[in-house]
Amino acid sequence: MNPVVSLRSKVGITQGQLAVQAGTSQPAIAFYESGARSPTWSTLQKLASSQGLEAVVTYLPRLTREDQRSLNYHAAVAQSLRKNSALSIKKAERLLSRMRAQHLEAKELFDRWRQWLRLPTEDLISRMLDLGVLSRDMRQVSPFAGQLRPQDRARILKRFRKEYRS
């Protein structure tokens, strides 16, 4: 995921808010997020610092095509969580209960999802969209399956295919 998008997602602010707090412009943030411009390392540190965070470099295995597609779907779920977290989490908890009963071999992952669903919304989203190996595994047994409308999934998949070819 784009580091500027990731930062905003983690702290739950708009492009404009980040721009003001970091002493830059909203169009600059939009350019970084769209990939039209690449922020320098010092810019990333400045943006993170404006939010009381520190930018760090982490090396991870490359995301597979499936990992990237799942991340795109979960980014859309994150938007819906921000709009109505109570309803989304309630649906996820119901599905999680059914999944736990049917797939005993994945108990540890389901137990972790149960813990994540109790977190504040932005913390849940941060874990859900993390690029680390644990979050990749968690997305494969997501209790948010089925929360996107078919037309939304189709739109995401169409955009994903276009971006993935680039």
PDB file of C-alpha atoms in Angstrom:
ATOM      1  CA  MET A   1       0.000   0.000   0.000  1.00  0.00           C
ATOM      2  CA  ASN A   2       1.094   3.546  -0.659  1.00  0.00           C
ATOM      3  CA  PRO A   3       2.911   4.889   2.471  1.00  0.00           C
ATOM      4  CA  VAL A   4       0.960   8.162   2.521  1.00  0.00           C
ATOM      5  CA  VAL A   5      -2.385   6.368   2.156  1.00  0.00           C
ATOM      6  CA  SER A   6      -1.252   3.974   4.877  1.00  0.00           C
ATOM      7  CA  LEU A   7      -0.363   6.859   7.196  1.00  0.00           C
ATOM      8  CA  ARG A   8      -3.704   8.577   6.689  1.00  0.00           C
ATOM      9  CA  SER A   9      -5.524   5.289   7.165  1.00  0.00           C
ATOM     10  CA  LYS A  10      -3.687   4.630  10.399  1.00  0.00           C
ATOM     11  CA  VAL A  11      -4.530   8.004  11.909  1.00  0.00           C
ATOM     12  CA  GLY A  12      -7.933   8.460  10.244  1.00  0.00           C
ATOM     13  CA  ILE A  13      -7.526  11.934   8.777  1.00  0.00           C
ATOM     14  CA  THR A  14      -8.220  13.556   5.420  1.00  0.00           C
ATOM     15  CA  GLN A  15      -5.640  14.665   2.873  1.00  0.00           C
ATOM     16  CA  GLY A  16      -6.357  18.271   3.821  1.00  0.00           C
ATOM     17  CA  GLN A  17      -5.860  17.634   7.523  1.00  0.00           C
ATOM     18  CA  LEU A  18      -2.557  15.855   6.912  1.00  0.00           C
ATOM     19  CA  ALA A  19      -1.411  18.672   4.637  1.00  0.00           C
ATOM     20  CA  VAL A  20      -2.164  21.367   7.218  1.00  0.00           C
ATOM     21  CA  GLN A  21      -0.549  19.438  10.072  1.00  0.00           C
ATOM     22  CA  ALA A  22       2.559  18.609   8.021  1.00  0.00           C
ATOM     23  CA  GLY A  23       2.912  22.084   6.507  1.00  0.00           C
ATOM     24  CA  THR A  24       2.303  21.117   2.893  1.00  0.00           C
ATOM     25  CA  SER A  25      -0.611  21.296   0.471  1.00  0.00           C
ATOM     26  CA  GLN A  26      -3.529  18.955  -0.105  1.00  0.00           C
ATOM     27  CA  PRO A  27      -2.659  18.625  -3.822  1.00  0.00           C
ATOM     28  CA  ALA A  28       0.852  17.467  -2.837  1.00  0.00           C
ATOM     29  CA  ILE A  29      -0.667  14.754  -0.625  1.00  0.00           C
ATOM     30  CA  ALA A  30      -3.001  13.752  -3.471  1.00  0.00           C
ATOM     31  CA  PHE A  31      -0.040  13.506  -5.876  1.00  0.00           C
ATOM     32  CA  TYR A  32       1.838  11.250  -3.425  1.00  0.00           C
ATOM     33  CA  GLU A  33      -1.192   9.035  -2.958  1.00  0.00           C
ATOM     34  CA  SER A  34      -1.924   8.721  -6.675  1.00  0.00           C
ATOM     35  CA  GLY A  35       1.683   7.923  -7.519  1.00  0.00           C
ATOM     36  CA  ALA A  36       1.996  11.011  -9.721  1.00  0.00           C
ATOM     37  CA  ARG A  37       4.868  12.070  -7.422  1.00  0.00           C
ATOM     38  CA  SER A  38       7.056  10.035  -5.122  1.00  0.00           C
ATOM     39  CA  PRO A  39       7.698  11.516  -1.677  1.00  0.00           C
ATOM     40  CA  THR A  40      11.305  11.609  -0.531  1.00  0.00           C
ATOM     41  CA  TRP A  41      12.321   9.755   2.617  1.00  0.00           C
ATOM     42  CA  SER A  42      12.550  13.066   4.484  1.00  0.00           C
ATOM     43  CA  THR A  43       9.012  13.944   3.328  1.00  0.00           C
ATOM     44  CA  LEU A  44       7.693  10.623   4.648  1.00  0.00           C
ATOM     45  CA  GLN A  45       9.450  11.268   7.963  1.00  0.00           C
ATOM     46  CA  LYS A  46       7.951  14.776   8.103  1.00  0.00           C
ATOM     47  CA  LEU A  47       4.444  13.476   7.391  1.00  0.00           C
ATOM     48  CA  ALA A  48       4.789  10.742  10.026  1.00  0.00           C
ATOM     49  CA  SER A  49       6.253  13.163  12.570  1.00  0.00           C
ATOM     50  CA  SER A  50       3.306  15.519  12.090  1.00  0.00           C
ATOM     51  CA  GLN A  51       1.129  12.669  13.413  1.00  0.00           C
ATOM     52  CA  GLY A  52       3.393  11.786  16.334  1.00  0.00           C
ATOM     53  CA  LEU A  53       4.712   8.741  14.479  1.00  0.00           C
ATOM     54  CA  GLU A  54       8.035   7.641  13.084  1.00  0.00           C
ATOM     55  CA  ALA A  55       8.569   6.362   9.559  1.00  0.00           C
ATOM     56  CA  VAL A  56      10.502   3.089   9.371  1.00  0.00           C
ATOM     57  CA  VAL A  57      11.550   0.816   6.538  1.00  0.00           C
ATOM     58  CA  THR A  58      10.465  -2.815   6.682  1.00  0.00           C
ATOM     59  CA  TYR A  59      11.428  -5.446   4.170  1.00  0.00           C
ATOM     60  CA  LEU A  60       8.780  -8.083   3.530  1.00  0.00           C
ATOM     61  CA  PRO A  61       8.224 -10.781   0.942  1.00  0.00           C
ATOM     62  CA  ARG A  62       6.561  -9.409  -2.186  1.00  0.00           C
ATOM     63  CA  LEU A  63       2.797  -9.365  -2.169  1.00  0.00           C
ATOM     64  CA  THR A  64       1.392 -12.009  -4.463  1.00  0.00           C
ATOM     65  CA  ARG A  65      -1.335 -11.084  -6.923  1.00  0.00           C
ATOM     66  CA  GLU A  66      -3.861 -12.661  -4.532  1.00  0.00           C
ATOM     67  CA  ASP A  67      -2.428 -10.690  -1.583  1.00  0.00           C
ATOM     68  CA  GLN A  68      -2.773  -7.458  -3.544  1.00  0.00           C
ATOM     69  CA  ARG A  69      -6.330  -8.248  -4.614  1.00  0.00           C
ATOM     70  CA  SER A  70      -7.299  -9.115  -1.033  1.00  0.00           C
ATOM     71  CA  LEU A  71      -5.707  -5.895   0.186  1.00  0.00           C
ATOM     72  CA  ASN A  72      -7.801  -3.927  -2.322  1.00  0.00           C
ATOM     73  CA  TYR A  73     -10.997  -5.589  -1.121  1.00  0.00           C
ATOM     74  CA  HIS A  74     -10.109  -4.945   2.513  1.00  0.00           C
ATOM     75  CA  ALA A  75      -9.331  -1.292   1.775  1.00  0.00           C
ATOM     76  CA  ALA A  76     -12.950  -1.003   0.573  1.00  0.00           C
ATOM     77  CA  VAL A  77     -14.144  -2.800   3.714  1.00  0.00           C
ATOM     78  CA  ALA A  78     -12.150  -0.252   5.740  1.00  0.00           C
ATOM     79  CA  GLN A  79     -14.171   2.557   4.137  1.00  0.00           C
ATOM     80  CA  SER A  80     -17.386   0.837   5.120  1.00  0.00           C
ATOM     81  CA  LEU A  81     -16.067   0.309   8.656  1.00  0.00           C
ATOM     82  CA  ARG A  82     -15.448   4.030   8.941  1.00  0.00           C
ATOM     83  CA  LYS A  83     -19.010   4.785   7.812  1.00  0.00           C
ATOM     84  CA  ASN A  84     -20.789   2.284  10.073  1.00  0.00           C
ATOM     85  CA  SER A  85     -18.390   0.260  12.194  1.00  0.00           C
ATOM     86  CA  ALA A  86     -21.061  -1.146  14.503  1.00  0.00           C
ATOM     87  CA  LEU A  87     -23.025  -2.775  11.676  1.00  0.00           C
ATOM     88  CA  SER A  88     -19.919  -4.047   9.840  1.00  0.00           C
ATOM     89  CA  ILE A  89     -18.428  -5.530  12.996  1.00  0.00           C
ATOM     90  CA  LYS A  90     -21.718  -7.141  13.980  1.00  0.00           C
ATOM     91  CA  LYS A  91     -21.902  -8.865  10.569  1.00  0.00           C
ATOM     92  CA  ALA A  92     -18.247  -9.904  10.867  1.00  0.00           C
ATOM     93  CA  GLU A  93     -18.807 -11.377  14.330  1.00  0.00           C
ATOM     94  CA  ARG A  94     -21.737 -13.465  13.066  1.00  0.00           C
ATOM     95  CA  LEU A  95     -19.710 -14.803  10.143  1.00  0.00           C
ATOM     96  CA  LEU A  96     -16.712 -15.408  12.390  1.00  0.00           C
ATOM     97  CA  SER A  97     -18.822 -17.614  14.677  1.00  0.00           C
ATOM     98  CA  ARG A  98     -19.947 -19.714  11.711  1.00  0.00           C
ATOM     99  CA  MET A  99     -16.419 -19.948  10.325  1.00  0.00           C
ATOM    100  CA  ARG A 100     -15.011 -21.056  13.696  1.00  0.00           C
ATOM    101  CA  ALA A 101     -17.580 -23.843  13.940  1.00  0.00           C
ATOM    102  CA  GLN A 102     -16.819 -25.107  10.426  1.00  0.00           C
ATOM    103  CA  HIS A 103     -13.032 -24.776  10.355  1.00  0.00           C
ATOM    104  CA  LEU A 104     -11.533 -25.932  13.636  1.00  0.00           C
ATOM    105  CA  GLU A 105      -8.049 -26.083  12.105  1.00  0.00           C
ATOM    106  CA  ALA A 106      -7.983 -22.263  11.795  1.00  0.00           C
ATOM    107  CA  LYS A 107      -8.931 -21.629  15.440  1.00  0.00           C
ATOM    108  CA  GLU A 108      -5.854 -19.499  16.166  1.00  0.00           C
ATOM    109  CA  LEU A 109      -6.571 -17.142  13.269  1.00  0.00           C
ATOM    110  CA  PHE A 110     -10.241 -16.878  14.213  1.00  0.00           C
ATOM    111  CA  ASP A 111      -9.303 -16.159  17.838  1.00  0.00           C
ATOM    112  CA  ARG A 112      -7.042 -13.366  16.648  1.00  0.00           C
ATOM    113  CA  TRP A 113      -9.881 -11.957  14.481  1.00  0.00           C
ATOM    114  CA  ARG A 114     -12.107 -12.002  17.561  1.00  0.00           C
ATOM    115  CA  GLN A 115      -9.487  -9.870  19.364  1.00  0.00           C
ATOM    116  CA  TRP A 116      -9.094  -7.527  16.411  1.00  0.00           C
ATOM    117  CA  LEU A 117     -12.853  -6.975  16.152  1.00  0.00           C
ATOM    118  CA  ARG A 118     -12.810  -5.595  19.706  1.00  0.00           C
ATOM    119  CA  LEU A 119     -10.232  -2.914  18.862  1.00  0.00           C
ATOM    120  CA  PRO A 120     -11.050   0.710  18.100  1.00  0.00           C
ATOM    121  CA  THR A 121     -11.979   1.026  14.424  1.00  0.00           C
ATOM    122  CA  GLU A 122      -8.750   2.685  13.261  1.00  0.00           C
ATOM    123  CA  ASP A 123      -6.624   0.073  15.068  1.00  0.00           C
ATOM    124  CA  LEU A 124      -8.645  -2.709  13.434  1.00  0.00           C
ATOM    125  CA  ILE A 125      -8.232  -1.089  10.029  1.00  0.00           C
ATOM    126  CA  SER A 126      -4.512  -0.623  10.569  1.00  0.00           C
ATOM    127  CA  ARG A 127      -4.064  -4.336  11.304  1.00  0.00           C
ATOM    128  CA  MET A 128      -6.381  -5.374   8.502  1.00  0.00           C
ATOM    129  CA  LEU A 129      -4.427  -3.337   5.916  1.00  0.00           C
ATOM    130  CA  ASP A 130      -0.957  -4.077   7.255  1.00  0.00           C
ATOM    131  CA  LEU A 131       1.435  -5.535   4.681  1.00  0.00           C
ATOM    132  CA  GLY A 132       3.026  -7.973   7.118  1.00  0.00           C
ATOM    133  CA  VAL A 133       2.797 -11.734   6.835  1.00  0.00           C
ATOM    134  CA  LEU A 134       0.351 -12.099   9.750  1.00  0.00           C
ATOM    135  CA  SER A 135      -2.122  -9.629   8.253  1.00  0.00           C
ATOM    136  CA  ARG A 136      -1.834 -11.327   4.868  1.00  0.00           C
ATOM    137  CA  ASP A 137      -2.767 -14.621   6.510  1.00  0.00           C
ATOM    138  CA  MET A 138      -5.602 -12.978   8.416  1.00  0.00           C
ATOM    139  CA  ARG A 139      -7.091 -11.526   5.245  1.00  0.00           C
ATOM    140  CA  GLN A 140      -7.321 -15.063   3.836  1.00  0.00           C
ATOM    141  CA  VAL A 141      -9.789 -16.020   6.592  1.00  0.00           C
ATOM    142  CA  SER A 142     -11.538 -12.662   6.836  1.00  0.00           C
ATOM    143  CA  PRO A 143     -14.882 -12.397   8.608  1.00  0.00           C
ATOM    144  CA  PHE A 144     -15.586  -9.446   6.333  1.00  0.00           C
ATOM    145  CA  ALA A 145     -16.207 -11.741   3.359  1.00  0.00           C
ATOM    146  CA  GLY A 146     -19.489 -10.878   1.723  1.00  0.00           C
ATOM    147  CA  GLN A 147     -19.729  -7.369   3.165  1.00  0.00           C
ATOM    148  CA  LEU A 148     -19.108  -5.707  -0.178  1.00  0.00           C
ATOM    149  CA  ARG A 149     -21.926  -5.519  -2.690  1.00  0.00           C
ATOM    150  CA  PRO A 150     -21.317  -7.518  -5.885  1.00  0.00           C
ATOM    151  CA  GLN A 151     -21.133  -4.325  -7.949  1.00  0.00           C
ATOM    152  CA  ASP A 152     -18.511  -2.905  -5.555  1.00  0.00           C
ATOM    153  CA  ARG A 153     -16.451  -6.100  -5.776  1.00  0.00           C
ATOM    154  CA  ALA A 154     -16.681  -5.958  -9.580  1.00  0.00           C
ATOM    155  CA  ARG A 155     -15.561  -2.306  -9.633  1.00  0.00           C
ATOM    156  CA  ILE A 156     -12.607  -3.077  -7.328  1.00  0.00           C
ATOM    157  CA  LEU A 157     -11.640  -6.113  -9.387  1.00  0.00           C
ATOM    158  CA  LYS A 158     -11.808  -4.140 -12.645  1.00  0.00           C
ATOM    159  CA  ARG A 159      -9.601  -1.381 -11.205  1.00  0.00           C
ATOM    160  CA  PHE A 160      -7.246  -3.980  -9.700  1.00  0.00           C
ATOM    161  CA  ARG A 161      -6.800  -5.782 -13.016  1.00  0.00           C
ATOM    162  CA  LYS A 162      -6.053  -2.505 -14.774  1.00  0.00           C
ATOM    163  CA  GLU A 163      -3.489  -1.457 -12.122  1.00  0.00           C
ATOM    164  CA  TYR A 164      -1.958  -4.924 -11.854  1.00  0.00           C
ATOM    165  CA  ARG A 165      -1.122  -5.000 -15.566  1.00  0.00           C
ATOM    166  CA  SER A 166       0.679  -1.644 -15.322  1.00  0.00           C
TER     167      SER A 166
END
